[in-house]
Amino acid sequence: MRVTVDEGTCDHHGQCMIACPEVFNLVSPDRLEYVAEPDESLRDCVEEAEAACPTLSILIED
Ligand code: SF4
């Protein structure tokens, strides 16, 4: 599974981090870090983050 966040549309409010802190981490008000290739065991968590993102900035591939 590969995760990409569109930095151009991400508003850094951190809903993804609330849904899935194992993968998403808002390290400062304007900088989101994330695991680009999280373990498959985290798929549900990542999909919850994708669904929670108000700007549809999270892309999950495979
Ligand atoms: S929920 Fe979406 S817009 Fe908000 S910080 Fe996460 S990726 Fe960015």
PDB file of C-alpha atoms and ligand atoms in Angstrom:
ATOM      1  CA  MET A   1       0.000   0.000   0.000  1.00  0.00           C
ATOM      2  CA  ARG A   2       1.282   3.412  -0.952  1.00  0.00           C
ATOM      3  CA  VAL A   3       0.010   6.664   0.588  1.00  0.00           C
ATOM      4  CA  THR A   4       0.395  10.103  -0.921  1.00  0.00           C
ATOM      5  CA  VAL A   5      -0.823  13.415   0.499  1.00  0.00           C
ATOM      6  CA  ASP A   6      -1.349  16.306  -1.894  1.00  0.00           C
ATOM      7  CA  GLU A   7       0.521  19.109  -0.142  1.00  0.00           C
ATOM      8  CA  GLY A   8      -1.160  21.600  -2.445  1.00  0.00           C
ATOM      9  CA  THR A   9      -4.607  20.943  -1.052  1.00  0.00           C
ATOM     10  CA  CYS A  10      -3.862  19.698   2.495  1.00  0.00           C
ATOM     11  CA  ASP A  11      -5.118  22.263   5.013  1.00  0.00           C
ATOM     12  CA  HIS A  12      -3.110  20.839   7.939  1.00  0.00           C
ATOM     13  CA  HIS A  13      -6.021  20.606  10.333  1.00  0.00           C
ATOM     14  CA  GLY A  14      -5.016  17.075  11.250  1.00  0.00           C
ATOM     15  CA  GLN A  15      -8.164  14.992  10.912  1.00  0.00           C
ATOM     16  CA  CYS A  16      -6.027  12.251   9.367  1.00  0.00           C
ATOM     17  CA  MET A  17      -3.794  12.189  12.434  1.00  0.00           C
ATOM     18  CA  ILE A  18      -6.832  11.820  14.691  1.00  0.00           C
ATOM     19  CA  ALA A  19      -8.096   8.913  12.570  1.00  0.00           C
ATOM     20  CA  CYS A  20      -4.739   7.200  12.095  1.00  0.00           C
ATOM     21  CA  PRO A  21      -1.861   8.501  14.235  1.00  0.00           C
ATOM     22  CA  GLU A  22       0.227   5.447  13.324  1.00  0.00           C
ATOM     23  CA  VAL A  23       0.643   6.877   9.814  1.00  0.00           C
ATOM     24  CA  PHE A  24      -0.075  10.613   9.922  1.00  0.00           C
ATOM     25  CA  ASN A  25       1.660  13.123  12.151  1.00  0.00           C
ATOM     26  CA  LEU A  26       1.106  16.868  12.065  1.00  0.00           C
ATOM     27  CA  VAL A  27       4.519  17.896  13.345  1.00  0.00           C
ATOM     28  CA  SER A  28       3.834  21.626  13.130  1.00  0.00           C
ATOM     29  CA  PRO A  29       0.837  23.731  12.075  1.00  0.00           C
ATOM     30  CA  ASP A  30       2.005  23.697   8.483  1.00  0.00           C
ATOM     31  CA  ARG A  31       3.832  20.397   8.142  1.00  0.00           C
ATOM     32  CA  LEU A  32       2.316  16.941   7.906  1.00  0.00           C
ATOM     33  CA  GLU A  33       4.564  13.899   7.985  1.00  0.00           C
ATOM     34  CA  TYR A  34       3.293  10.479   7.002  1.00  0.00           C
ATOM     35  CA  VAL A  35       4.425   6.944   6.328  1.00  0.00           C
ATOM     36  CA  ALA A  36       4.457   6.572   2.544  1.00  0.00           C
ATOM     37  CA  GLU A  37       4.372   2.772   2.575  1.00  0.00           C
ATOM     38  CA  PRO A  38       2.538   1.688   5.720  1.00  0.00           C
ATOM     39  CA  ASP A  39       2.137  -1.940   6.654  1.00  0.00           C
ATOM     40  CA  GLU A  40      -0.915  -3.678   5.233  1.00  0.00           C
ATOM     41  CA  SER A  41      -2.208  -4.178   8.776  1.00  0.00           C
ATOM     42  CA  LEU A  42      -2.870  -0.428   8.889  1.00  0.00           C
ATOM     43  CA  ARG A  43      -5.159  -0.371   5.841  1.00  0.00           C
ATOM     44  CA  ASP A  44      -8.408   0.176   7.794  1.00  0.00           C
ATOM     45  CA  CYS A  45      -6.782   2.990   9.714  1.00  0.00           C
ATOM     46  CA  VAL A  46      -5.480   4.671   6.553  1.00  0.00           C
ATOM     47  CA  GLU A  47      -8.859   4.329   4.860  1.00  0.00           C
ATOM     48  CA  GLU A  48     -10.493   6.002   7.854  1.00  0.00           C
ATOM     49  CA  ALA A  49      -8.042   8.870   7.487  1.00  0.00           C
ATOM     50  CA  GLU A  50      -8.780   9.093   3.765  1.00  0.00           C
ATOM     51  CA  ALA A  51     -12.506   9.287   4.493  1.00  0.00           C
ATOM     52  CA  ALA A  52     -11.974  11.892   7.219  1.00  0.00           C
ATOM     53  CA  CYS A  53      -9.893  14.227   5.084  1.00  0.00           C
ATOM     54  CA  PRO A  54     -12.098  17.234   4.235  1.00  0.00           C
ATOM     55  CA  THR A  55     -10.031  18.227   1.214  1.00  0.00           C
ATOM     56  CA  LEU A  56      -9.675  14.723  -0.277  1.00  0.00           C
ATOM     57  CA  SER A  57      -5.903  15.117  -0.153  1.00  0.00           C
ATOM     58  CA  ILE A  58      -5.078  11.508   0.731  1.00  0.00           C
ATOM     59  CA  LEU A  59      -4.495   9.045  -2.094  1.00  0.00           C
ATOM     60  CA  ILE A  60      -4.168   5.311  -1.406  1.00  0.00           C
ATOM     61  CA  GLU A  61      -2.732   3.089  -4.110  1.00  0.00           C
ATOM     62  CA  ASP A  62      -2.921  -0.700  -3.877  1.00  0.00           C
TER      63      ASP A  62
HETATM   64  S1  SF4 B   1      -6.984  15.422   6.988  1.00  0.00           S
HETATM   65 FE1  SF4 B   1      -6.371  15.904   4.876  1.00  0.00          FE
HETATM   66  S2  SF4 B   1      -6.239  18.113   4.812  1.00  0.00           S
HETATM   67 FE2  SF4 B   1      -6.231  17.537   6.953  1.00  0.00          FE
HETATM   68  S3  SF4 B   1      -4.076  17.359   7.550  1.00  0.00           S
HETATM   69 FE3  SF4 B   1      -4.748  15.347   6.895  1.00  0.00          FE
HETATM   70  S4  SF4 B   1      -4.247  15.223   4.717  1.00  0.00           S
HETATM   71 FE4  SF4 B   1      -4.204  17.370   5.297  1.00  0.00          FE
END
